[in-house]
mmCIF file of C-alpha atoms in Angstrom:
data_model
loop_
_atom_site.group_PDB
_atom_site.id
_atom_site.type_symbol
_atom_site.label_atom_id
_atom_site.label_comp_id
_atom_site.label_asym_id
_atom_site.label_seq_id
_atom_site.Cartn_x
_atom_site.Cartn_y
_atom_site.Cartn_z
ATOM 1 C CA MET A 1 -17.268 -13.499 10.704
ATOM 2 C CA ALA A 2 -13.479 -13.275 10.823
ATOM 3 C CA SER A 3 -11.775 -15.826 8.543
ATOM 4 C CA GLY A 4 -8.159 -16.932 8.518
ATOM 5 C CA THR A 5 -7.603 -14.463 5.660
ATOM 6 C CA HIS A 6 -9.114 -11.630 7.613
ATOM 7 C CA GLU A 7 -6.933 -12.383 10.598
ATOM 8 C CA ASN A 8 -3.763 -12.580 8.497
ATOM 9 C CA VAL A 9 -4.554 -9.266 6.824
ATOM 10 C CA LYS A 10 -5.265 -7.597 10.138
ATOM 11 C CA LYS A 11 -2.004 -8.860 11.543
ATOM 12 C CA TYR A 12 -0.092 -7.740 8.465
ATOM 13 C CA TYR A 13 -1.420 -4.167 8.504
ATOM 14 C CA SER A 14 -1.116 -3.817 12.272
ATOM 15 C CA SER A 15 2.599 -4.487 11.787
ATOM 16 C CA LEU A 16 3.119 -1.685 9.177
ATOM 17 C CA GLU A 17 4.251 1.680 10.336
ATOM 18 C CA THR A 18 3.933 3.579 6.984
ATOM 19 C CA GLY A 19 2.835 2.953 3.396
ATOM 20 C CA GLU A 20 6.497 2.621 2.448
ATOM 21 C CA ASP A 21 6.625 -0.667 4.427
ATOM 22 C CA LEU A 22 4.545 -2.324 1.694
ATOM 23 C CA GLN A 23 6.518 -4.337 -0.874
ATOM 24 C CA THR A 24 4.760 -3.189 -4.031
ATOM 25 C CA SER A 25 4.153 0.219 -5.632
ATOM 26 C CA ALA A 26 0.422 0.097 -5.013
ATOM 27 C CA ALA A 27 0.345 2.521 -2.058
ATOM 28 C CA CYS A 28 0.992 6.151 -3.053
ATOM 29 C CA PRO A 29 -0.025 9.151 -0.888
ATOM 30 C CA VAL A 30 -1.008 11.355 -3.867
ATOM 31 C CA PRO A 31 -0.545 9.464 -7.081
ATOM 32 C CA SER A 32 0.684 11.834 -9.802
ATOM 33 C CA HIS A 33 -1.320 9.821 -12.375
ATOM 34 C CA LEU A 34 -4.543 11.220 -10.798
ATOM 35 C CA PRO A 35 -4.027 14.710 -9.510
ATOM 36 C CA LEU A 36 -6.223 16.111 -6.786
ATOM 37 C CA ARG A 37 -8.585 18.980 -7.370
ATOM 38 C CA GLU A 38 -7.716 22.127 -5.416
ATOM 39 C CA SER A 39 -10.389 21.650 -2.710
ATOM 40 C CA ALA A 40 -9.211 18.100 -2.025
ATOM 41 C CA ARG A 41 -5.562 19.195 -2.012
ATOM 42 C CA GLU A 42 -6.324 21.900 0.511
ATOM 43 C CA ALA A 43 -8.173 19.419 2.672
ATOM 44 C CA LEU A 44 -5.333 16.936 2.523
ATOM 45 C CA GLN A 45 -2.935 19.613 3.713
ATOM 46 C CA GLN A 46 -5.076 20.002 6.843
ATOM 47 C CA VAL A 47 -5.064 16.260 7.686
ATOM 48 C CA HIS A 48 -2.923 15.444 10.698
ATOM 49 C CA PRO A 49 0.579 14.131 9.618
ATOM 50 C CA ASP A 50 0.216 11.034 11.797
ATOM 51 C CA VAL A 51 -2.934 10.025 9.920
ATOM 52 C CA CYS A 52 -1.226 10.519 6.531
ATOM 53 C CA LYS A 53 1.776 8.443 7.568
ATOM 54 C CA ARG A 54 -0.211 5.226 7.773
ATOM 55 C CA PHE A 55 -1.999 5.579 4.464
ATOM 56 C CA PHE A 56 -1.957 2.410 2.352
ATOM 57 C CA GLY A 57 -4.264 3.331 -0.591
ATOM 58 C CA CYS A 58 -3.498 2.942 -4.297
ATOM 59 C CA GLY A 59 -5.368 5.869 -5.784
ATOM 60 C CA VAL A 60 -7.397 8.963 -5.161
ATOM 61 C CA VAL A 61 -11.069 8.243 -4.305
ATOM 62 C CA ILE A 62 -12.419 11.805 -4.146
ATOM 63 C CA PRO A 63 -15.309 12.164 -6.618
ATOM 64 C CA GLU A 64 -16.885 15.464 -7.548
ATOM 65 C CA LYS A 65 -19.798 17.319 -5.919
ATOM 66 C CA LEU A 66 -19.867 15.938 -2.359
ATOM 67 C CA LYS A 67 -21.282 18.915 -0.443
ATOM 68 C CA GLY A 68 -24.000 17.651 1.954
ATOM 69 C CA CYS A 69 -23.539 14.021 1.006
ATOM 70 C CA SER A 70 -23.525 10.984 3.240
ATOM 71 C CA VAL A 71 -20.288 9.112 2.423
ATOM 72 C CA LEU A 72 -19.102 5.675 3.496
ATOM 73 C CA ASP A 73 -15.404 4.656 3.193
ATOM 74 C CA LEU A 74 -14.884 0.859 2.969
ATOM 75 C CA GLY A 75 -11.645 -0.069 4.624
ATOM 76 C CA SER A 76 -10.933 3.410 6.022
ATOM 77 C CA GLY A 77 -7.540 2.426 7.582
ATOM 78 C CA SER A 78 -5.855 5.416 9.176
ATOM 79 C CA GLY A 79 -8.756 7.673 8.260
ATOM 80 C CA ARG A 80 -6.911 9.888 5.760
ATOM 81 C CA ASP A 81 -9.489 9.762 3.032
ATOM 82 C CA CYS A 82 -12.320 10.124 5.562
ATOM 83 C CA TYR A 83 -10.876 13.335 6.849
ATOM 84 C CA ILE A 84 -10.438 14.717 3.339
ATOM 85 C CA LEU A 85 -14.041 13.795 2.642
ATOM 86 C CA SER A 86 -15.107 15.315 5.994
ATOM 87 C CA LYS A 87 -13.933 18.696 4.731
ATOM 88 C CA LEU A 88 -15.509 18.254 1.290
ATOM 89 C CA VAL A 89 -18.979 17.171 2.425
ATOM 90 C CA GLY A 90 -19.176 20.164 4.804
ATOM 91 C CA GLU A 91 -20.646 20.421 8.232
ATOM 92 C CA ASP A 92 -24.028 19.262 6.999
ATOM 93 C CA GLY A 93 -22.644 16.173 5.341
ATOM 94 C CA HIS A 94 -21.506 12.964 7.103
ATOM 95 C CA VAL A 95 -18.675 10.512 6.682
ATOM 96 C CA THR A 96 -18.447 6.961 8.032
ATOM 97 C CA GLY A 97 -15.300 4.930 7.917
ATOM 98 C CA ILE A 98 -15.416 1.172 8.437
ATOM 99 C CA ASP A 99 -12.433 -1.073 8.964
ATOM 100 C CA MET A 100 -11.943 -4.528 10.417
ATOM 101 C CA THR A 101 -8.626 -3.698 12.132
ATOM 102 C CA GLU A 102 -9.297 -2.531 15.702
ATOM 103 C CA GLU A 103 -5.920 -0.807 16.017
ATOM 104 C CA LEU A 104 -6.501 1.339 12.903
ATOM 105 C CA VAL A 105 -10.066 2.225 13.965
ATOM 106 C CA GLN A 106 -8.878 3.320 17.397
ATOM 107 C CA ALA A 107 -6.013 5.324 15.896
ATOM 108 C CA SER A 108 -8.264 7.114 13.403
ATOM 109 C CA ARG A 109 -10.786 8.006 16.144
ATOM 110 C CA LYS A 110 -8.130 9.938 18.076
ATOM 111 C CA TYR A 111 -8.238 12.681 15.485
ATOM 112 C CA ILE A 112 -11.983 13.221 15.069
ATOM 113 C CA GLN A 113 -12.108 16.311 17.291
ATOM 114 C CA TYR A 114 -8.866 17.624 15.919
ATOM 115 C CA HIS A 115 -10.215 17.729 12.407
ATOM 116 C CA ALA A 116 -13.647 19.069 13.425
ATOM 117 C CA GLU A 117 -11.882 22.043 14.967
ATOM 118 C CA LYS A 118 -9.453 22.357 12.075
ATOM 119 C CA PHE A 119 -12.388 22.596 9.632
ATOM 120 C CA GLY A 120 -14.285 25.001 11.882
ATOM 121 C CA TYR A 121 -17.171 22.624 12.569
ATOM 122 C CA ALA A 122 -19.373 23.075 15.673
ATOM 123 C CA ARG A 123 -19.490 19.274 15.919
ATOM 124 C CA PRO A 124 -17.731 16.379 14.213
ATOM 125 C CA ASN A 125 -19.299 14.953 11.072
ATOM 126 C CA THR A 126 -17.105 11.810 10.957
ATOM 127 C CA VAL A 127 -17.387 8.461 12.710
ATOM 128 C CA PHE A 128 -15.324 5.250 12.557
ATOM 129 C CA VAL A 129 -16.749 1.795 13.144
ATOM 130 C CA GLU A 130 -15.071 -1.579 13.460
ATOM 131 C CA GLY A 131 -16.588 -4.133 11.132
ATOM 132 C CA TYR A 132 -16.457 -6.107 7.908
ATOM 133 C CA MET A 133 -17.296 -4.816 4.433
ATOM 134 C CA GLU A 134 -19.130 -8.076 3.767
ATOM 135 C CA LYS A 135 -21.545 -7.407 6.627
ATOM 136 C CA LEU A 136 -22.366 -3.699 6.672
ATOM 137 C CA SER A 137 -25.664 -4.126 8.366
ATOM 138 C CA GLU A 138 -23.942 -5.769 11.358
ATOM 139 C CA ALA A 139 -21.819 -2.639 11.629
ATOM 140 C CA GLY A 140 -24.944 -0.484 11.806
ATOM 141 C CA ILE A 141 -24.932 0.759 8.201
ATOM 142 C CA GLN A 142 -28.585 0.943 7.084
ATOM 143 C CA ASN A 143 -29.809 -0.023 3.606
ATOM 144 C CA ASN A 144 -30.523 2.869 1.174
ATOM 145 C CA SER A 145 -28.783 5.346 3.497
ATOM 146 C CA VAL A 146 -25.567 6.411 1.659
ATOM 147 C CA ASP A 147 -25.095 8.830 -1.235
ATOM 148 C CA VAL A 148 -21.494 7.888 -2.049
ATOM 149 C CA ILE A 149 -19.259 4.996 -1.198
ATOM 150 C CA VAL A 150 -15.536 5.134 -1.651
ATOM 151 C CA SER A 151 -12.827 2.491 -1.173
ATOM 152 C CA ASN A 152 -9.117 2.759 -1.653
ATOM 153 C CA CYS A 153 -7.155 -0.430 -2.410
ATOM 154 C CA VAL A 154 -9.051 -2.549 0.106
ATOM 155 C CA MET A 155 -11.247 -4.957 -1.842
ATOM 156 C CA CYS A 156 -8.126 -6.869 -2.927
ATOM 157 C CA LEU A 157 -7.626 -7.700 0.750
ATOM 158 C CA CYS A 158 -11.113 -9.184 1.024
ATOM 159 C CA PRO A 159 -11.738 -12.888 0.194
ATOM 160 C CA ASP A 160 -15.363 -12.353 -0.967
ATOM 161 C CA LYS A 161 -15.576 -9.463 -3.435
ATOM 162 C CA ARG A 162 -19.123 -10.293 -4.501
ATOM 163 C CA ALA A 163 -20.318 -9.965 -0.869
ATOM 164 C CA VAL A 164 -18.628 -6.560 -0.590
ATOM 165 C CA LEU A 165 -20.144 -5.277 -3.770
ATOM 166 C CA SER A 166 -23.561 -6.699 -2.912
ATOM 167 C CA GLU A 167 -23.499 -4.953 0.486
ATOM 168 C CA ALA A 168 -22.438 -1.724 -1.162
ATOM 169 C CA TYR A 169 -25.453 -1.947 -3.499
ATOM 170 C CA LYS A 170 -27.793 -2.463 -0.584
ATOM 171 C CA VAL A 171 -26.660 0.524 1.481
ATOM 172 C CA LEU A 172 -26.478 2.961 -1.460
ATOM 173 C CA LYS A 173 -29.493 5.183 -2.139
ATOM 174 C CA GLU A 174 -30.991 4.973 -5.570
ATOM 175 C CA GLY A 175 -28.758 7.157 -7.729
ATOM 176 C CA GLY A 176 -25.851 6.634 -5.389
ATOM 177 C CA GLU A 177 -22.277 5.996 -6.494
ATOM 178 C CA LEU A 178 -19.458 3.612 -5.629
ATOM 179 C CA TYR A 179 -16.161 5.267 -6.483
ATOM 180 C CA PHE A 180 -13.199 3.020 -5.778
ATOM 181 C CA SER A 181 -9.574 2.291 -6.528
ATOM 182 C CA ASP A 182 -8.184 -1.174 -6.260
ATOM 183 C CA MET A 183 -5.504 -3.565 -7.425
ATOM 184 C CA TYR A 184 -6.336 -5.831 -10.380
ATOM 185 C CA ALA A 185 -4.723 -8.863 -11.919
ATOM 186 C CA SER A 186 -4.092 -9.523 -15.597
ATOM 187 C CA ASN A 187 -5.573 -13.009 -15.221
ATOM 188 C CA VAL A 188 -7.333 -15.121 -12.656
ATOM 189 C CA VAL A 189 -5.008 -15.463 -9.655
ATOM 190 C CA PRO A 190 -4.038 -19.104 -8.868
ATOM 191 C CA ASP A 191 -5.499 -20.601 -5.716
ATOM 192 C CA SER A 192 -1.958 -21.323 -4.519
ATOM 193 C CA PHE A 193 -1.397 -17.514 -4.065
ATOM 194 C CA LYS A 194 -4.099 -17.528 -1.408
ATOM 195 C CA ASP A 195 -2.111 -19.603 1.006
ATOM 196 C CA ASP A 196 0.631 -16.912 1.193
ATOM 197 C CA PRO A 197 -0.024 -14.282 3.931
ATOM 198 C CA VAL A 198 2.438 -11.816 2.331
ATOM 199 C CA LEU A 199 0.757 -12.049 -1.054
ATOM 200 C CA TRP A 200 -2.552 -11.487 0.695
ATOM 201 C CA GLY A 201 -1.245 -8.523 2.693
ATOM 202 C CA GLU A 202 0.218 -6.900 -0.403
ATOM 203 C CA GLY A 203 -3.102 -7.376 -2.271
ATOM 204 C CA MET A 204 -1.582 -9.723 -4.840
ATOM 205 C CA ALA A 205 -3.337 -12.913 -3.817
ATOM 206 C CA GLY A 206 -6.750 -11.204 -3.573
ATOM 207 C CA ALA A 207 -6.558 -8.971 -6.651
ATOM 208 C CA LEU A 208 -9.584 -9.554 -8.812
ATOM 209 C CA TYR A 209 -9.197 -10.362 -12.470
ATOM 210 C CA TRP A 210 -10.382 -7.102 -13.989
ATOM 211 C CA GLN A 211 -12.896 -8.699 -16.378
ATOM 212 C CA ASP A 212 -14.544 -10.500 -13.411
ATOM 213 C CA LEU A 213 -15.243 -7.068 -11.923
ATOM 214 C CA ILE A 214 -17.354 -6.145 -14.924
ATOM 215 C CA SER A 215 -19.339 -9.330 -14.735
ATOM 216 C CA VAL A 216 -19.972 -9.175 -11.006
ATOM 217 C CA VAL A 217 -21.173 -5.530 -10.798
ATOM 218 C CA LYS A 218 -23.578 -6.058 -13.731
ATOM 219 C CA GLU A 219 -25.023 -9.148 -12.147
ATOM 220 C CA LEU A 220 -25.644 -7.244 -8.930
ATOM 221 C CA GLY A 221 -27.525 -4.484 -10.709
ATOM 222 C CA PHE A 222 -24.937 -1.740 -10.929
ATOM 223 C CA SER A 223 -24.281 0.295 -14.040
ATOM 224 C CA THR A 224 -21.389 -0.622 -16.314
ATOM 225 C CA PRO A 225 -18.138 0.407 -14.567
ATOM 226 C CA ARG A 226 -16.611 3.627 -15.772
ATOM 227 C CA LEU A 227 -12.816 3.546 -15.727
ATOM 228 C CA VAL A 228 -11.401 6.822 -14.362
ATOM 229 C CA ALA A 229 -7.681 6.153 -14.054
ATOM 230 C CA ALA A 230 -5.082 3.401 -14.120
ATOM 231 C CA SER A 231 -1.428 2.646 -13.596
ATOM 232 C CA ARG A 232 0.706 -0.432 -13.918
ATOM 233 C CA ILE A 233 2.059 -1.745 -10.630
ATOM 234 C CA GLN A 234 5.631 -2.927 -10.733
ATOM 235 C CA VAL A 235 6.889 -5.394 -8.136
ATOM 236 C CA TYR A 236 10.600 -5.039 -7.544
ATOM 237 C CA SER A 237 10.924 -7.471 -4.626
ATOM 238 C CA PRO A 238 12.671 -10.521 -6.274
ATOM 239 C CA GLU A 239 10.858 -12.861 -3.969
ATOM 240 C CA LEU A 240 7.421 -11.430 -4.820
ATOM 241 C CA GLN A 241 8.334 -11.298 -8.529
ATOM 242 C CA LYS A 242 9.089 -14.973 -8.447
ATOM 243 C CA LYS A 243 5.857 -15.754 -6.631
ATOM 244 C CA ALA A 244 3.790 -13.663 -9.052
ATOM 245 C CA GLY A 245 5.113 -15.468 -12.089
ATOM 246 C CA ASP A 246 3.214 -14.354 -15.222
ATOM 247 C CA ILE A 247 0.519 -12.472 -13.334
ATOM 248 C CA LYS A 248 0.738 -8.688 -13.809
ATOM 249 C CA TYR A 249 -0.924 -6.028 -11.648
ATOM 250 C CA ALA A 250 -2.461 -2.625 -12.211
ATOM 251 C CA SER A 251 -4.298 -0.163 -10.021
ATOM 252 C CA GLY A 252 -7.589 1.017 -11.447
ATOM 253 C CA THR A 253 -10.115 3.641 -10.297
ATOM 254 C CA TYR A 254 -13.662 2.909 -11.330
ATOM 255 C CA ARG A 255 -17.035 4.511 -10.655
ATOM 256 C CA ILE A 256 -20.344 2.603 -10.749
ATOM 257 C CA PHE A 257 -23.877 3.733 -10.031
ATOM 258 C CA LYS A 258 -27.025 2.313 -8.512
ATOM 259 C CA LEU A 259 -29.547 3.480 -11.085
ATOM 260 C CA PRO A 260 -33.305 3.160 -11.008
ATOM 261 C CA ASN A 261 -34.986 0.890 -13.521
ATOM 262 C CA TYR A 262 -35.264 2.744 -16.824
ATOM 263 C CA SER A 263 -36.804 1.321 -20.000
ATOM 264 C CA THR A 264 -35.525 3.908 -22.486
ATOM 265 C CA GLN A 265 -33.047 2.356 -24.917
ATOM 266 C CA THR A 266 -32.495 5.312 -27.145
ATOM 267 C CA LYS A 267 -29.632 7.774 -27.346
ATOM 268 C CA ALA A 268 -29.783 11.199 -25.737
ATOM 269 C CA LEU A 269 -28.480 14.702 -26.242
ATOM 270 C CA ILE A 270 -26.572 15.874 -23.174
ATOM 271 C CA THR A 271 -25.612 19.475 -22.376
ATOM 272 C CA TYR A 272 -23.363 20.193 -19.423
ATOM 273 C CA LYS A 273 -24.214 23.453 -17.626
ATOM 274 C CA GLY A 274 -20.747 24.020 -16.132
ATOM 275 C CA THR A 275 -22.098 23.964 -12.575
ATOM 276 C CA VAL A 276 -20.196 21.149 -10.897
ATOM 277 C CA PRO A 277 -17.757 22.826 -8.472
ATOM 278 C CA GLU A 278 -14.182 23.072 -9.863
ATOM 279 C CA CYS A 279 -15.412 21.797 -13.247
ATOM 280 C CA ALA A 280 -16.478 25.058 -14.881
ATOM 281 C CA GLU A 281 -15.098 24.397 -18.326
ATOM 282 C CA CYS A 282 -15.788 20.638 -18.578
ATOM 283 C CA PHE A 283 -16.925 17.650 -16.584
ATOM 284 C CA GLU A 284 -14.945 14.459 -16.857
ATOM 285 C CA LEU A 285 -17.070 11.455 -16.123
ATOM 286 C CA ASP A 286 -14.249 8.992 -16.733
ATOM 287 C CA SER A 287 -11.214 8.449 -18.949
ATOM 288 C CA SER A 288 -13.420 8.323 -22.096
ATOM 289 C CA TYR A 289 -15.985 11.045 -21.570
ATOM 290 C CA SER A 290 -15.287 14.730 -21.019
ATOM 291 C CA PHE A 291 -18.283 17.028 -21.475
ATOM 292 C CA LYS A 292 -17.570 20.654 -22.429
ATOM 293 C CA THR A 293 -19.782 23.339 -20.977
ATOM 294 C CA ASN A 294 -22.759 24.351 -23.113
ATOM 295 C CA VAL A 295 -21.962 21.883 -25.872
ATOM 296 C CA ALA A 296 -24.727 19.366 -26.718
ATOM 297 C CA VAL A 297 -23.390 15.797 -27.342
ATOM 298 C CA GLU A 298 -25.002 12.504 -28.132
ATOM 299 C CA VAL A 299 -24.528 9.668 -25.607
ATOM 300 C CA ASP A 300 -25.927 6.148 -25.041
ATOM 301 C CA ALA A 301 -28.881 5.366 -22.841
ATOM 302 C CA GLU A 302 -26.825 4.351 -19.784
ATOM 303 C CA ILE A 303 -24.665 7.482 -19.813
ATOM 304 C CA ALA A 304 -27.808 9.508 -20.059
ATOM 305 C CA ALA A 305 -29.306 7.664 -17.056
ATOM 306 C CA ILE A 306 -26.135 8.272 -15.033
ATOM 307 C CA LEU A 307 -26.408 12.001 -15.624
ATOM 308 C CA LYS A 308 -30.161 12.109 -15.191
ATOM 309 C CA TYR A 309 -30.725 10.047 -12.039
ATOM 310 C CA THR A 310 -27.649 10.791 -9.831
ATOM 311 C CA ARG A 311 -26.475 13.800 -7.881
ATOM 312 C CA PHE A 312 -25.345 15.305 -11.203
ATOM 313 C CA SER A 313 -28.895 15.625 -12.508
ATOM 314 C CA SER A 314 -29.115 19.358 -11.910
ATOM 315 C CA ASP A 315 -25.899 19.917 -13.830
ATOM 316 C CA PHE A 316 -27.078 18.511 -17.167
ATOM 317 C CA VAL A 317 -29.869 19.007 -19.634
ATOM 318 C CA VAL A 318 -30.901 15.575 -20.875
ATOM 319 C CA GLN A 319 -32.979 15.289 -24.036
ATOM 320 C CA MET A 320 -33.875 11.812 -25.187
ATOM 321 C CA THR A 321 -33.866 11.164 -28.929
ATOM 322 C CA ASP A 322 -35.597 8.484 -31.019
ATOM 323 C CA LYS A 323 -32.287 7.009 -32.148
ATOM 324 C CA PRO A 324 -31.950 3.432 -31.036
ATOM 325 C CA ASP A 325 -28.969 2.731 -28.753
ATOM 326 C CA SER A 326 -27.126 -0.256 -30.171
ATOM 327 C CA GLY A 327 -24.204 0.223 -27.730
ATOM 328 C CA LEU A 328 -20.640 -1.021 -28.005
ATOM 329 C CA SER A 329 -19.926 -4.631 -28.637
ATOM 330 C CA SER A 330 -18.830 -6.629 -25.553
ATOM 331 C CA ALA A 331 -15.252 -6.782 -26.834
ATOM 332 C CA GLU A 332 -15.107 -3.013 -27.513
ATOM 333 C CA GLN A 333 -16.572 -2.201 -24.135
ATOM 334 C CA ASP A 334 -14.265 -4.535 -22.246
ATOM 335 C CA CYS A 335 -11.174 -3.144 -23.916
ATOM 336 C CA HIS A 336 -12.003 0.393 -22.714
ATOM 337 C CA LEU A 337 -12.602 -0.886 -19.214
ATOM 338 C CA SER A 338 -9.210 -2.588 -18.813
ATOM 339 C CA PRO A 339 -6.818 -0.794 -16.418
ATOM 340 C CA PHE A 340 -3.949 -2.450 -18.272
ATOM 341 C CA TRP A 341 -5.175 -1.054 -21.600
ATOM 342 C CA LEU A 342 -5.553 2.506 -20.182
ATOM 343 C CA ALA A 343 -2.223 2.408 -18.360
ATOM 344 C CA ASP A 344 -0.409 1.163 -21.403
ATOM 345 C CA LYS A 345 -2.198 3.598 -23.700
ATOM 346 C CA LEU A 346 -0.882 6.473 -21.643
ATOM 347 C CA ARG A 347 2.504 4.855 -20.965
ATOM 348 C CA SER A 348 2.224 5.341 -17.234
ATOM 349 C CA CYS A 349 3.569 3.073 -14.566
ATOM 350 C CA VAL A 350 4.273 3.423 -10.892
ATOM 351 C CA LYS A 351 7.637 2.359 -9.561
ATOM 352 C CA GLN A 352 8.917 1.499 -6.126
ATOM 353 C CA CYS A 353 11.850 -0.551 -5.105
ATOM 354 C CA SER A 354 10.615 -2.770 -2.310
ATOM 355 C CA LYS A 355 10.604 -1.390 1.212
ATOM 356 C CA THR A 356 13.332 1.146 0.769
ATOM 357 C CA GLY A 357 12.147 2.461 -2.648
ATOM 358 C CA LYS A 358 10.463 5.696 -3.443
ATOM 359 C CA ALA A 359 7.377 5.883 -5.572
ATOM 360 C CA GLY A 360 7.344 7.792 -8.836
ATOM 361 C CA VAL A 361 5.686 7.812 -12.260
ATOM 362 C CA CYS A 362 7.588 7.012 -15.405
ATOM 363 C CA GLY A 363 6.496 8.303 -18.713
ATOM 364 C CA SER A 364 5.452 11.815 -19.702
ATOM 365 C CA GLU A 365 1.696 11.282 -19.631
ATOM 366 C CA THR A 366 -0.792 10.841 -16.867
ATOM 367 C CA ALA A 367 -3.062 7.837 -16.494
ATOM 368 C CA SER A 368 -6.401 9.507 -16.170
ATOM 369 C CA GLY A 369 -8.771 11.337 -18.439
ATOM 370 C CA ALA A 370 -8.173 14.490 -16.525
ATOM 371 C CA ASN A 371 -5.383 15.694 -18.832
ATOM 372 C CA VAL A 372 -4.859 13.283 -21.652
ATOM 373 C CA GLY A 373 -6.546 10.345 -23.230
ATOM 374 C CA ALA A 374 -10.117 11.489 -22.614
ATOM 375 C CA GLN A 375 -12.523 11.626 -25.486
ATOM 376 C CA THR A 376 -13.598 15.225 -25.329
ATOM 377 C CA LEU A 377 -17.175 15.198 -26.547
ATOM 378 C CA GLN A 378 -18.189 17.861 -28.924
ATOM 379 C CA GLY A 379 -21.325 18.287 -30.998
#
């Protein structure tokens, strides 16, 4: 199903040696605006240097509590995130990476045995397949077979986001999660951008208007997106700046869930047990919700469903109340889901000066709920 856009993107990424060859600040090996948990940091340190060198992601897509999970990485690239996940899911878990670029798939496969031995596994738990995110079934990914899907700055390279998200919904098990970081635009990107192969390769032509993401995932049946982290992306290439015009870009990390049908529309009292690994004192669902251990808090019906019907169900006590859930207004909800709003609120931006620049974070605050900006929920 390769389109002209697919072929241009494949050619563009096949020509890149490292993430520093990209002309925007989107790619960052370990963004300081979203620090890694200790287990993920240790796993990253064990990933082969050659794999890390060709990392092109724009965030950290390592959600909590992955032991024993089946994980799918959409647009796995060099395989860096897959190998981190391979360590975190354990020998009984499984990781599949899918990418449309043959060269990257072949390169990532070279290190399967290396990492299995590095992690002390009797047999590898990771596979890489060549295919398209819009056609997961053709790549052998079965419906209702995956616990967690991750994706790191890849959907912006795909011309049909709805198809990608629809396929993700199909292959997720009920209660499964899509945890992804991507590049978003401040407005709808003009069609003229889509004729430029460099703008496509950099993710600028294919970046989704962030409000369109909210609409699409809800139409497909997912839960409301939960915004985990965000940073402004600054483009210092004069040529790309001129092409971008008034369009601004941000990286945003969201998590969305495939929930069962639930009819309850009342609020609930939630108590976190402190049992999610590496989250003993509190569990941070996103940039707005941080649950302290053993503190009962009131939440809306959808948050209650997320904590009741997903892999986090054993970590929370959920007591439904008789209080009707009126929910936030559309405008209030959309504001809290904007990566631009979150990045600006926390005064965080990622900088990189074209191909020869070095990435860094300006401002004294991080752009995730992990350290600042989260609404710590107390009774």
